[in-house]
Coordinates of C-alpha atoms and ligand atoms in Angstrom, one line a residue:
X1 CA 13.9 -10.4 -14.6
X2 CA 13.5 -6.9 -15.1
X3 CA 12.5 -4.9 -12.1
X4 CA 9.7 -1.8 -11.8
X5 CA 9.0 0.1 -9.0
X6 CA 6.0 1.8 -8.2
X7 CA 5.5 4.8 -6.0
X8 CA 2.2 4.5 -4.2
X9 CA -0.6 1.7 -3.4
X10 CA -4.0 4.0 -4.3
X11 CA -6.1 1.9 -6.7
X12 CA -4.3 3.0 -9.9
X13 CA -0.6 1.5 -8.2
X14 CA -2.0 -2.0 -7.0
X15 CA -3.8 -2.4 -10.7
X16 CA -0.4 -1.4 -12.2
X17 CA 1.9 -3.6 -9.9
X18 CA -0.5 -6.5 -10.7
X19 CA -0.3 -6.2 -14.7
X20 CA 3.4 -5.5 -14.7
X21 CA 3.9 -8.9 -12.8
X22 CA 1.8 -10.3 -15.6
X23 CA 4.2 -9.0 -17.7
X24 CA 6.9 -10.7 -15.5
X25 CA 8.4 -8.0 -13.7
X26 CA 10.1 -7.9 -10.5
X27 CA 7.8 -5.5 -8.7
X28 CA 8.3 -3.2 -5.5
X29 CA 5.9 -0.8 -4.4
X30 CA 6.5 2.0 -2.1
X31 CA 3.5 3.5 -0.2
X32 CA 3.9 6.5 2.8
X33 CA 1.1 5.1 4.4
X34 CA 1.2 2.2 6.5
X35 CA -1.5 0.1 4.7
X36 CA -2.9 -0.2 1.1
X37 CA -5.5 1.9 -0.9
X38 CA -5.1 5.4 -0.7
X39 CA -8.1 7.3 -0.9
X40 CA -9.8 3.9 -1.1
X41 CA -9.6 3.0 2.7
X42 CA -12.3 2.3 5.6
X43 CA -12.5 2.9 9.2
X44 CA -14.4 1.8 11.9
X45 CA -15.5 3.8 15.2
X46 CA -18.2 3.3 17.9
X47 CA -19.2 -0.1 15.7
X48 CA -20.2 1.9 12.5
X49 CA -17.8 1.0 9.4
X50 CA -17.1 3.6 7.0
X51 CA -15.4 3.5 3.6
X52 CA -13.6 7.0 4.0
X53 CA -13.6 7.6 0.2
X54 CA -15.2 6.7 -3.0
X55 CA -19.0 5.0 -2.2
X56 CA -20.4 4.6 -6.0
X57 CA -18.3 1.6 -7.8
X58 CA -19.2 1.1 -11.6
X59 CA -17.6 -1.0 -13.9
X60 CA -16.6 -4.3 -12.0
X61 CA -15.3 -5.9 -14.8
X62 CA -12.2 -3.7 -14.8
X63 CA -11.2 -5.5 -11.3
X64 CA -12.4 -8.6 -12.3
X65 CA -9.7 -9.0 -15.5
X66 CA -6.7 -8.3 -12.6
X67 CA -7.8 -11.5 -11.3
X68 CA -8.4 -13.0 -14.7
X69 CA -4.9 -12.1 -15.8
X70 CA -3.4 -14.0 -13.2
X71 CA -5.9 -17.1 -14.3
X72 CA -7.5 -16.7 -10.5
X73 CA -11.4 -16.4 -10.1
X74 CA -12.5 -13.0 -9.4
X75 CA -15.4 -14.3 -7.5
X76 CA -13.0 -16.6 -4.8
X77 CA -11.3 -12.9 -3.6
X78 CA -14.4 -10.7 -4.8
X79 CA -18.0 -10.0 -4.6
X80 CA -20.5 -7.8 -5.9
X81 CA -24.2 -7.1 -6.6
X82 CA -26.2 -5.0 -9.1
X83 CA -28.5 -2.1 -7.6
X84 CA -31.8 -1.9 -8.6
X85 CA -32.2 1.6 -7.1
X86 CA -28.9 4.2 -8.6
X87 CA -30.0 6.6 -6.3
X88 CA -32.6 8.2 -4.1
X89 CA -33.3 11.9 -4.6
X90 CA -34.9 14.3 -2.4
X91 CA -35.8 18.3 -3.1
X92 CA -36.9 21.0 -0.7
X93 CA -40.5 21.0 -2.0
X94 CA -41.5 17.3 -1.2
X95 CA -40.4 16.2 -4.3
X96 CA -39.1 12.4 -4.0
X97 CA -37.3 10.2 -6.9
X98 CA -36.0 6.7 -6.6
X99 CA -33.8 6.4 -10.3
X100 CA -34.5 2.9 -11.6
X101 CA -31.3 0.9 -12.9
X102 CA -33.6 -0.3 -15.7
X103 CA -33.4 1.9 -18.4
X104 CA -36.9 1.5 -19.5
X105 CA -38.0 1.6 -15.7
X106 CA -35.8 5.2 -15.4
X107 CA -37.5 6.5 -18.7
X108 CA -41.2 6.3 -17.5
X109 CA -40.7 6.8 -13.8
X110 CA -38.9 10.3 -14.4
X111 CA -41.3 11.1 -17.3
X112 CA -44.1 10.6 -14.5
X113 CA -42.6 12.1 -11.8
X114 CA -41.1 15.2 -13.7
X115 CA -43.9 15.6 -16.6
X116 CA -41.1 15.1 -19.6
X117 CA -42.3 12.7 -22.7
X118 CA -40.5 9.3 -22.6
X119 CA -39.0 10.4 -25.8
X120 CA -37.1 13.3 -24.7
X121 CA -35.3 11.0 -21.7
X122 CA -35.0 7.9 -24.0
X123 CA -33.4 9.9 -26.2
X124 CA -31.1 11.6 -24.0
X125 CA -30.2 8.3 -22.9
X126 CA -29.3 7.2 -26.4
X127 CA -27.0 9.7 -27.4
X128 CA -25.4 9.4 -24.1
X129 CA -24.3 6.0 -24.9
X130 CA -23.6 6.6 -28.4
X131 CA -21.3 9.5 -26.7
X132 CA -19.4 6.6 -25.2
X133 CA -19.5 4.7 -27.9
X134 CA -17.7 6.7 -30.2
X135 CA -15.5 8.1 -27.8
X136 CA -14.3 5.7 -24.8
X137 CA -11.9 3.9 -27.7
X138 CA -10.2 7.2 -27.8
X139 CA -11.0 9.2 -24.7
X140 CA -10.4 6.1 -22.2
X141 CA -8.3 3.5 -23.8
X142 CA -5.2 4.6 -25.5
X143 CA -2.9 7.2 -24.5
X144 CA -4.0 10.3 -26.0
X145 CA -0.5 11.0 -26.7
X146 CA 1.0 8.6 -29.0
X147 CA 0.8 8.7 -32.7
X148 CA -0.7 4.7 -33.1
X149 CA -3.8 5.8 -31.4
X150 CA -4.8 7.9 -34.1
X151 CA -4.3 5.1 -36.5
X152 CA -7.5 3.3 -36.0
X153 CA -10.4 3.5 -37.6
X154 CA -12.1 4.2 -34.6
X155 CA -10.5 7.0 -33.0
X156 CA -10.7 8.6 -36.4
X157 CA -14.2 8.4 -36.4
X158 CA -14.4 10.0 -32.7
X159 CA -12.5 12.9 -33.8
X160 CA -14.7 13.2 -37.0
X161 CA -17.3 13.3 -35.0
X162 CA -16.3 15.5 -32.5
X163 CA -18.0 18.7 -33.0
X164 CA -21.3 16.8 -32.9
X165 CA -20.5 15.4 -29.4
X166 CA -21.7 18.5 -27.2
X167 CA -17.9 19.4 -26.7
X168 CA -19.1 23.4 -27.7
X169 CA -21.5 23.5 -24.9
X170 CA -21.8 23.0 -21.6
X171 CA -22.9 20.1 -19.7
X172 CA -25.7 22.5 -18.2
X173 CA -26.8 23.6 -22.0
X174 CA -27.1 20.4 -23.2
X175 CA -29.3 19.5 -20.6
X176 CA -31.7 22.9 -21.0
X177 CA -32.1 21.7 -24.7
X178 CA -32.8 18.9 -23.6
X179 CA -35.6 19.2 -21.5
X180 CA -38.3 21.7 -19.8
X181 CA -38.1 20.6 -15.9
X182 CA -35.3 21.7 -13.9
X183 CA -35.5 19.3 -11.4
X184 CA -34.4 16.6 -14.1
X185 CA -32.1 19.2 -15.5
X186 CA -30.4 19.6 -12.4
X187 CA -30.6 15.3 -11.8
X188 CA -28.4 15.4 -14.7
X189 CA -26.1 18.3 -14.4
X190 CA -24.7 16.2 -11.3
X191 CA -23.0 13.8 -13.0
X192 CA -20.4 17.1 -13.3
X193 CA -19.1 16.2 -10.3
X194 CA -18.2 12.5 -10.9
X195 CA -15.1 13.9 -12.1
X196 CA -14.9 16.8 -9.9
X197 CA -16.5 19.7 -12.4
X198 CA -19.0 22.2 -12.4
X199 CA -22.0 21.3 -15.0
X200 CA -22.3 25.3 -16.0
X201 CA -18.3 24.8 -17.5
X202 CA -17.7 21.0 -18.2
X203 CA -18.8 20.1 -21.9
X204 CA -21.5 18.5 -22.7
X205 CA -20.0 15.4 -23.8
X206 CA -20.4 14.4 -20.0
X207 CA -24.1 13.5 -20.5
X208 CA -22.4 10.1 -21.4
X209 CA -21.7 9.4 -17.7
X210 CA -25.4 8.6 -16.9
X211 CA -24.6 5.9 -19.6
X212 CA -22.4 4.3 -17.1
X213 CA -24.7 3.9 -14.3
X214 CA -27.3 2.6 -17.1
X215 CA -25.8 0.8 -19.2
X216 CA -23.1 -0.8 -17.0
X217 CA -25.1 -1.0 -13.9
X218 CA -24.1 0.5 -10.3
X219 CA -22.4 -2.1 -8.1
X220 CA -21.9 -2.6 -4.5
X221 CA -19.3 -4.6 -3.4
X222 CA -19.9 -7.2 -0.5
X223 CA -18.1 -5.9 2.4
X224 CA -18.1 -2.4 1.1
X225 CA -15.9 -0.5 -1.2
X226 CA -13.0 -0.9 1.1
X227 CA -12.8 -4.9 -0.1
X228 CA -12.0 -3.9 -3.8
X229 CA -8.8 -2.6 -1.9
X230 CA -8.3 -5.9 0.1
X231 CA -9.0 -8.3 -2.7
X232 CA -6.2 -6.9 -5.1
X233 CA -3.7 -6.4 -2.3
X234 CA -4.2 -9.9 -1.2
X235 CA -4.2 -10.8 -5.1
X236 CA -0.8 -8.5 -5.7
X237 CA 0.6 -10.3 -2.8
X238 CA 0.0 -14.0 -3.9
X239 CA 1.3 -13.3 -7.0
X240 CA 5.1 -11.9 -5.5
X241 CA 4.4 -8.4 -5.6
X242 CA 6.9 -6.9 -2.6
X243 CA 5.4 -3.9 -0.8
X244 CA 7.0 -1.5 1.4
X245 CA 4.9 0.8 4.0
X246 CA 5.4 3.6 5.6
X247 CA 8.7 4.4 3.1
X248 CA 7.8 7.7 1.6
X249 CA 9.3 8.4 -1.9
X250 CA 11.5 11.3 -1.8
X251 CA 12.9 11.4 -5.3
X252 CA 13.0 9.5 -8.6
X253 CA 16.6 8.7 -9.9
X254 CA 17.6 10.2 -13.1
X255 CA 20.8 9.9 -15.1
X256 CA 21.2 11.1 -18.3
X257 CA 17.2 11.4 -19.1
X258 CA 16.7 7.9 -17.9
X259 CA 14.6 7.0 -14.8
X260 CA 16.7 4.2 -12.8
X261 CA 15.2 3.9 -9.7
X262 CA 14.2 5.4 -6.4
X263 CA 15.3 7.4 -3.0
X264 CA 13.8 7.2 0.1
X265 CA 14.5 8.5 3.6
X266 CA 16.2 5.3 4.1
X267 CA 18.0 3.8 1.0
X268 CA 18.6 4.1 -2.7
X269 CA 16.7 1.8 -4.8
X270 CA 17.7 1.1 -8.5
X271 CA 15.0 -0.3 -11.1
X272 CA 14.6 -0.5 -14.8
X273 CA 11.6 1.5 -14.6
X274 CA 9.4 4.1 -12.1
X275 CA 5.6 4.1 -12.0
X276 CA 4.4 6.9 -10.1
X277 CA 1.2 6.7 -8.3
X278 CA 1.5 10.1 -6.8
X279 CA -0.9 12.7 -8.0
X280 CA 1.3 14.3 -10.7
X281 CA 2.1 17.3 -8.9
X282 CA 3.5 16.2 -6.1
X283 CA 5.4 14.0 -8.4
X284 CA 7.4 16.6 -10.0
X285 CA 7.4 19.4 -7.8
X286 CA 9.0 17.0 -4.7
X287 CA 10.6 14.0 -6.4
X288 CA 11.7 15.5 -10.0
X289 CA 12.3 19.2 -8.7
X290 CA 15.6 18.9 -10.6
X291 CA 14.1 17.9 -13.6
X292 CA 12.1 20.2 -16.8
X293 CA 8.4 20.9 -15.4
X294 CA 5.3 20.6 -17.2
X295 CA 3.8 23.7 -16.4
X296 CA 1.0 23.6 -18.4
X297 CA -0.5 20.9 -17.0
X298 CA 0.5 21.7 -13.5
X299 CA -1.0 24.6 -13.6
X300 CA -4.4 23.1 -14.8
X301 CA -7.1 23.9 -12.7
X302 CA -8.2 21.1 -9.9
X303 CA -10.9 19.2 -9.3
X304 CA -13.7 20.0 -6.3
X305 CA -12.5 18.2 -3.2
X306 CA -15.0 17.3 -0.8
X307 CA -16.1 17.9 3.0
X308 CA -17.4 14.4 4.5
X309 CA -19.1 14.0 7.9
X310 CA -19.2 10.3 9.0
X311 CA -22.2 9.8 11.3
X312 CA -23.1 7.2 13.4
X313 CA -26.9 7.2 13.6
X314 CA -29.2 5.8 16.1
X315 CA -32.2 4.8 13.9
X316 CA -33.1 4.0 11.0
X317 CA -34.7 6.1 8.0
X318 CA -36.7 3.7 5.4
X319 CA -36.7 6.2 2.5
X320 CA -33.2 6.2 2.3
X321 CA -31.5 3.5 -0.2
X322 CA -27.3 3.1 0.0
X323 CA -27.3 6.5 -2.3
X324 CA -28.9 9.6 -1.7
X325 CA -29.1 13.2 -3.0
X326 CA -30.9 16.3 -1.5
X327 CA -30.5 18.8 -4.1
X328 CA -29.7 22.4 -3.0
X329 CA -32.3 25.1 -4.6
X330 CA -29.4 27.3 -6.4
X331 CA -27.1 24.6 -7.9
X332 CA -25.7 27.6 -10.4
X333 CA -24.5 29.6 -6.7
X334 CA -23.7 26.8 -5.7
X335 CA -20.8 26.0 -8.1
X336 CA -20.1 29.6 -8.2
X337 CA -19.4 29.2 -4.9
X338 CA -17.1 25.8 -4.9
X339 CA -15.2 27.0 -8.1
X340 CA -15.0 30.6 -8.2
X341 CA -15.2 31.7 -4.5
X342 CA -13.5 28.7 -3.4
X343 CA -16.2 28.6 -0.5
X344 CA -19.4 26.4 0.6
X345 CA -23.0 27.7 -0.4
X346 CA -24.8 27.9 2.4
X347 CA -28.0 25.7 1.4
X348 CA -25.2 22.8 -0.1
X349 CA -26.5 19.4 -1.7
X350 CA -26.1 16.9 0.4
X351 CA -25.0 12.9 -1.0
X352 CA -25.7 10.6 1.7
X353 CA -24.0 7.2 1.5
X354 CA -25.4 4.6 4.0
X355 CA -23.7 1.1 3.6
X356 CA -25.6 -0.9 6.3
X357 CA -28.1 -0.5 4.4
X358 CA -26.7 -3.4 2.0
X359 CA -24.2 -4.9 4.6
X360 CA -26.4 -4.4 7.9
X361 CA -23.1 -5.2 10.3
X362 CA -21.6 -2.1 8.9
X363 CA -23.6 -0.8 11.8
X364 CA -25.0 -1.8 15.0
X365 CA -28.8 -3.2 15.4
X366 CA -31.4 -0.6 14.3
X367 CA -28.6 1.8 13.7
X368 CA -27.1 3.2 10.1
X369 CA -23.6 4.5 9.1
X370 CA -24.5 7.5 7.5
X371 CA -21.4 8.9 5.5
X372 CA -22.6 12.8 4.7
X373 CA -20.5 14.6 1.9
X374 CA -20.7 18.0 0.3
X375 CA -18.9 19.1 -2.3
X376 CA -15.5 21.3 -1.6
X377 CA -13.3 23.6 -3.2
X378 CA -9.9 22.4 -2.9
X379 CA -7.7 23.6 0.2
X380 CA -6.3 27.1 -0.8
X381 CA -5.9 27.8 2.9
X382 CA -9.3 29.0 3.8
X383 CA -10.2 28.9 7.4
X384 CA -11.7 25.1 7.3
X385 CA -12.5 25.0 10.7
X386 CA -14.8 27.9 10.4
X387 CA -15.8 26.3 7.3
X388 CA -16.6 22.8 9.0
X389 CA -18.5 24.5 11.7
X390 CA -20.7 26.4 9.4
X391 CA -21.5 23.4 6.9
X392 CA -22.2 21.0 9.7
X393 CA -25.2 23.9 10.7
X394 CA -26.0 23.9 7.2
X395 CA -26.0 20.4 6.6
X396 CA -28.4 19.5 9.3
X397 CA -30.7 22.0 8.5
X398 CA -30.7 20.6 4.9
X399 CA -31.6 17.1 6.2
X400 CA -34.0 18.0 8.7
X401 CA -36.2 20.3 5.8
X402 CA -35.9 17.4 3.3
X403 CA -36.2 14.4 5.5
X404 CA -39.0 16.3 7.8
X405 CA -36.4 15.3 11.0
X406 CA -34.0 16.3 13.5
X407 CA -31.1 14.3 12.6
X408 CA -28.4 15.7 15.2
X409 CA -30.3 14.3 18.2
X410 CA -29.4 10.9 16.1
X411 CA -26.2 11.4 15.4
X412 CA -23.8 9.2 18.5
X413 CA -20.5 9.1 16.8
X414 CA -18.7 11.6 14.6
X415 CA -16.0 12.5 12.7
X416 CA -14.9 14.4 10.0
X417 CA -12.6 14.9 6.5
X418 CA -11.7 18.0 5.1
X419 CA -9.5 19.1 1.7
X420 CA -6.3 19.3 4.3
X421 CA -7.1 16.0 5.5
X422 CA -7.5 14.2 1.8
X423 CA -4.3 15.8 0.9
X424 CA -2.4 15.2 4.0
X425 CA -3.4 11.6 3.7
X426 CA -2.7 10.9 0.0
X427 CA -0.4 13.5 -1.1
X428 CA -3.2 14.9 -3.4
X429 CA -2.5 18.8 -4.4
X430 CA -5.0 20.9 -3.1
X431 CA -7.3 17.9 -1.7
X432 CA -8.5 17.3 -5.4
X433 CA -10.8 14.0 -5.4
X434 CA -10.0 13.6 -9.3
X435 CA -6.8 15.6 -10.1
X436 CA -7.1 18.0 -12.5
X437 CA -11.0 19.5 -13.4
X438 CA -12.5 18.9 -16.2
X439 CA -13.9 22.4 -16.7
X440 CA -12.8 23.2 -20.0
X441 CA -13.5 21.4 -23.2
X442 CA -9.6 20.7 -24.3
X443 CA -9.3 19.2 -20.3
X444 CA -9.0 15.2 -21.7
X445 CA -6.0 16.3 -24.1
X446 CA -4.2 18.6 -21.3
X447 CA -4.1 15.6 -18.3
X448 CA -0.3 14.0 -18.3
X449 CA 0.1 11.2 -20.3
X450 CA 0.8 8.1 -19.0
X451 CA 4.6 8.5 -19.9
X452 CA 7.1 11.0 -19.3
X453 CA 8.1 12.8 -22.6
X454 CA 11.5 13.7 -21.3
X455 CA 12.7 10.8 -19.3
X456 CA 12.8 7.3 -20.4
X457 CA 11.5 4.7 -18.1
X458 CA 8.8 7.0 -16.1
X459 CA 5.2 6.4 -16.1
X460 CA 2.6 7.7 -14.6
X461 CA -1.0 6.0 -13.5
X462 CA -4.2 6.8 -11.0
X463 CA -6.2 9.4 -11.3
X464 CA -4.2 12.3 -11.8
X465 CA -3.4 11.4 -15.5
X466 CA -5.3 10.2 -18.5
X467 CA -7.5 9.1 -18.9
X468 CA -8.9 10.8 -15.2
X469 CA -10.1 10.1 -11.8
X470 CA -12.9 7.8 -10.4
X471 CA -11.8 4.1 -9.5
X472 CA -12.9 2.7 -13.2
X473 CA -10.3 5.2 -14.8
X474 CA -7.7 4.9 -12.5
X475 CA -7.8 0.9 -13.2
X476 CA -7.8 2.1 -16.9
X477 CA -4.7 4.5 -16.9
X478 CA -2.9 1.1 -15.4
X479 CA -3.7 -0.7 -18.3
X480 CA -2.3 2.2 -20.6
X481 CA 0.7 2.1 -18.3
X482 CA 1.2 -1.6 -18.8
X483 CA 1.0 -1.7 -22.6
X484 CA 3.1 1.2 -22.6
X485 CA 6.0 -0.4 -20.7
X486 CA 8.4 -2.4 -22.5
Ligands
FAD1 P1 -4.7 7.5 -4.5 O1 -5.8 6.9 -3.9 O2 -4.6 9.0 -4.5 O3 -3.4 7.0 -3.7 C1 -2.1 7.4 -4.0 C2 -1.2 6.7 -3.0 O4 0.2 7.1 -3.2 C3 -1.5 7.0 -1.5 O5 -1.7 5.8 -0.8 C4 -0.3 7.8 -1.1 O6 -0.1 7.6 0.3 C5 0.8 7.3 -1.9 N1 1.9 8.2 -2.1 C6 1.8 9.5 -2.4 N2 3.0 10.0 -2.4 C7 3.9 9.1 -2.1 C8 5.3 9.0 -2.0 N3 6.1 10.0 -2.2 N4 5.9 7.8 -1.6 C9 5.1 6.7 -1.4 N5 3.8 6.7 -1.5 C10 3.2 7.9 -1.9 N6 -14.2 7.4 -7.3 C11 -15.2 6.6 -7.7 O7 -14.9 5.9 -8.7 N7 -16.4 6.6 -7.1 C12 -16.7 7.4 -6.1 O8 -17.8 7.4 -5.5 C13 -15.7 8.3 -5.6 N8 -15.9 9.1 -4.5 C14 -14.9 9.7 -3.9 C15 -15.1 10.3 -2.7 C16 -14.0 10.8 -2.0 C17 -14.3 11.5 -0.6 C18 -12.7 10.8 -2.5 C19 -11.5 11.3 -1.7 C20 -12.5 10.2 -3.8 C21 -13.6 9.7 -4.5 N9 -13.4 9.1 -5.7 C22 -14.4 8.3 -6.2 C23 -12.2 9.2 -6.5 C24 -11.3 8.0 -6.2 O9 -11.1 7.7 -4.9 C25 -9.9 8.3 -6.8 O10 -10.0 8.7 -8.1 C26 -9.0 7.0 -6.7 O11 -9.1 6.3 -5.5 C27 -7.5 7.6 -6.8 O12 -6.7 6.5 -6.9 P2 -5.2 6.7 -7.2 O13 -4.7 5.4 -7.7 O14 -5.0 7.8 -8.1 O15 -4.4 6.9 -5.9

C-alpha cells in the first residue's frame, strides 16, 4: 500500500487524509498540537463554550461527500441546520437590518429598509451568481496550474469572459455602481473580508460571495463549528487514518528532487508522498529552507488577521441572532488602517457571534457566549497589548452606542486572541486568517498550487494555497490534492 503523510490536522489535512485513504493509502498525519483542527477548535471557561475560530459555515455538502466517500451517512456523525436570518446588522444611527436567507425575502426587506428598487438588488444578486457560475469551475475546482484545466469548455468560457466579471474594478466600485445607499453599499463591501481583503482593493468579482450565503444557504452546525472538526477526525479515525500529536514537523525529506518523507524532533519518517498542511510559508522557510523558494508567492501580501474577545455574558439581548454586525461609520479609514497602517481604527466594526443562541447549553441559563471579533492587521510586531487594551475601550463603546447598553458590567468571563496568538497556535505567518490577501486582481493565479513544481511527491492543501482560505475552500484544495496524487 503506498504510504502519504500529511503535515498538520487543520480542516484542509483531515479532508486530505480522508480522500487519500479513499484512494487506499497508508496515511500518517503529523500535527504540533496536541488535538485536531487547527484554527477550527473550541474551548470552554466559566460554562460558556466557544468555537475559537471560524463561526459562519457555508457549504455543508463539501463535509458531507467525506463521509459519502467512505459509504458512511453524513447525518450518523453530523448535523446541521439552515438559518433563516444570515445576519443581523446594526449602524450608529438606529438603523437595524435582519438579512433574510430567502432571496426574494432579502430583495424587498433591504429595498424597504435602504430605499433601493428591488431591481437594482435582484439584479445584483443575479450577476453575483452568474459570477460563480462561470467562474467556480475554474477559480475553485481545478488547479489553476496545470495545462488540462484549460481544456474544458468551461474554463474557456470563464476566461473569455473575464474582463466582464468586475476583475478591473474594485469590490467597493462595483458596489457604488450599483446602488445609491451606502449603508447597503457598505452591507456588501463586507464580504471583502471573508477572505481577509479590503473591499477598496479586492476586485469586484467578490460580489459573488453574497451568492454563497443565498444561494447555498448559511448553516449552523449542531454542537457548534467545533463538531465539523470532531465528526471528520472520528470519521478519519474509523477508516485507519494513524495520527500523531504533539510531533512537530521539522523538515520534509528530499533526495534528488523527490519528496520521501518526513523529520521530526524524534524520528525520520519515509513516505511515497508529503502533504503539507502548514501555511505555505512556514512550509518552506522552516521545513524546505534547503530547497529553491518561491518568492513570489511568499512575498504575496497576507490576509487581515483578527483580534477576538470571548465574553461570557450575564443576560441576554433579544435583538441579537447567532450573527451580528455593527458597522463602523468610516469603513474606507477603517481598512486604511488594517492594511496600510497595519493598526485598529478607533470606531472598529464589530461581528458578534453568539452560539447559545442556537445551542442554548453553550452557555449557562439566561446567559450568552458572546464571541466579539474585529478585524486585525497581521502581527508585524506592533505593541498588541497596547493595542488589546485600546480596542477593548473601543469595542465597548461601539456596543453600548449601537445596542443602547453597558455591556462591560455584563461581561463575567473573559479572554482574548490576538495575531501572535493565531500564529503561535497554527503556525500561520503573520496571524493571517486566510493566507495570502486577495487585494489585487491577479491574487487567485499567484496562491501556490496544490503541487510543488520542483519536487515530485509534495502537495500542498488548506487555506494557504488555491483555491484560498475559509473552511469550504480549504475542503476544496483537498480534493485538488487528492486528484492530483497518483
Ligand atoms: P489550519 O487550521 O491553519 O491548521 C494547520 C495545522 O497544521 C495546525 O493544526 C498546526 O498546528 C499544524 N501544523 C503547522 N505546522 C506544523 C508542523 N511543522 N508539524 C505538524 N503540524 C503542524 N473560515 C470560514 O469558513 N468561516 C469563518 O467564519 C471563518 N472565520 C475565521 C475566524 C478566525 C478567528 C480564524 C482564525 C479563521 C477563520 N476562518 C473562517 C478561516 C478558517 O479557519 C481557515 O481558513 C481554515 O480553518 C484553515 O484550515 P487549514 O486546513 O488551512 O489549517
Amino acid at each position: 500500500m503506498p504510504k502519504a503523510i500529511v503535515i498538520g490536522a487543520g480542516i484542509g489535512g483531515l479532508a486530505t487524509a480522508i480522500r487519500l485513504r479513499a484512494k487506499k493509502y497508508d496515511v500518517d498525519v503529523f500535527e504540533a498540537n496536541h488535538h485536531p483542527g487547527g484554527k477550527l477548535h473550541a474551548k470552554t471557561v466559566d460554562g460558556f463554550r466557544f468555537d475559537l475560530g471560524p463561526s459562519l459555515f457555508t457549504m455543508p455538502h463539501f463535509v458531507d461527500e467525506l463521509f459519502q466517500l467512505h459509504n458512511k451517512n453524513p447525518r450518523d456523525y453530523f448535523n446541521y441546520k439552515r438559518k433563516d436570518v444570515i445576519c443581523n446588522y446594526f449602524w450608529e444611527d438606529g438603523t437595524q437590518f435582519s438579512a433574510n436567507a430567502d432571496e426574494k425575502g432579502f430583495v424587498q426587506e433591504a429595498s424597504q429598509c435602504f430605499g433601493e428598487s428591488e431591481e437594482s438588488i435582484a439584479s445584483y444578486l443575479v450577476n453575483g451568481k452568474k459570477k460563480y457560475d462561470l467562474t467556480a469551475p475554474l477559480f475553485l475546482e481545478k488547479s489553476l496550474h496545470k495545462t488540462s484545466t484549460y481544456f474544458s469548455k468551461k474554463t474557456l468560457k470563464a476566461i473569455i469572459q473575464l474582463g466582464r466579471l468586475g476583475v478591473n474594478s474594485s469590490l467597493h466600485q462595483t458596489n457604488q455602481k450599483a446602488f445609491s445607499n451606502q449603508k447597503l453599499v457598505q452591507l456588501f463591501n463586507r464580504y471583502a473580508t471573508y477572505n481577509g481583503s479590503s473591499p477598496y482593493l479586492t476586485p469586484g468579482i467578490m460580489s459573488m460571495i453574497p451568492h454563497l450565503e443565498m444561494g447555498f444557504g448559511t448553516f449552523f452546525p449542531k454542537g457548534g463549528m467545533h463538531q465539523i472538526t470532531l465528526s471528520l477526525f472520528q470519521l478519519a479515525q474509523e477508516i485507519g487514518v494513524n495520527f500523531k500529536f504533539g510531533e512537530e514537523i521539522k523538515e520534509i525529506l528530499v533526495t534528488q528532487g523527490e519528496a520521501h518523507g518526513v523529520r521530526t524532533q524524534e524520528n525520520e519518517y519515509s513516505s511515497d508522498c508529503v502533504v503539507s498542511n502548514m501555511d505555505i510559508y512556514p512550509t518552506f522557510r522552516k521545513l524546505l529552507k534547503n530547497e529553491k523558494q518561491p518568492e513570489k508567492t511568499l512575498k504575496q501580501e497576507r490576509s487581515s488577521s483578527a483580534l477576538i474577545f470571548y465574553w461570557g455574558i450575564s443576560k441576554t439581548s433579544p435583538e441579537l441572532d447567532l450573527h451580528n454586525i455593527l458597522f463602523s461609520e468610516d469603513y474606507e479609514t477603517e481598512f486604511k488602517n488594517i492594511f496600510e497602517k497595519k493598526s485598529l481604527h478607533d470606531d472598529p466594526t464589530v461581528y458578534i457571534n453568539i452560539t447559545s443562541k442556537e445551542e442554548p447549553t453553550d452557555a449557562p441559563k439566561g446567559q450568552e457566549n458572546w464571541f466579539v471579533m474585529i478585524n486585525a492587521p497581521g502581527n508585524h510586531g506592533q505593541n498588541w497589548n497596547k493595542l488589546k487594551q485600546e480596542s477593548r475601550k473601543n469595542i465597548i463603546q461601539k456596543i453600548n452606542r449601537c445596542l443602547h447598553t453597558d455591556i462591560e458590567k455584563s461581561i463575567v468571563s473573559e479572554f482574548v486572541l490576538d495575531p501572535v496568538g493565531i500564529e503561535t497556535s497554527t503556525s500561520s505567518y503573520k496571524g493571517a486568517l486566510y493566507g495570502a490577501a486577495s487585494n489585487s486582481k491577479f491574487a487567485a493565479f499567484l496562491r501556490h498550487p496544490n503541487f510543488s513544481n520542483n519536487i515530485k511527491g509534495l502537495y500542498f492543501c488548506g487555506g494557504s494555497v488555491h483555491p484560498g482560505g475559509g473552511i469550504p475552500l480549504c475542503l476544496l484544495s483537498a480534493k485538488i490534492v487528492s486528484d492530483l496524487v497518483p
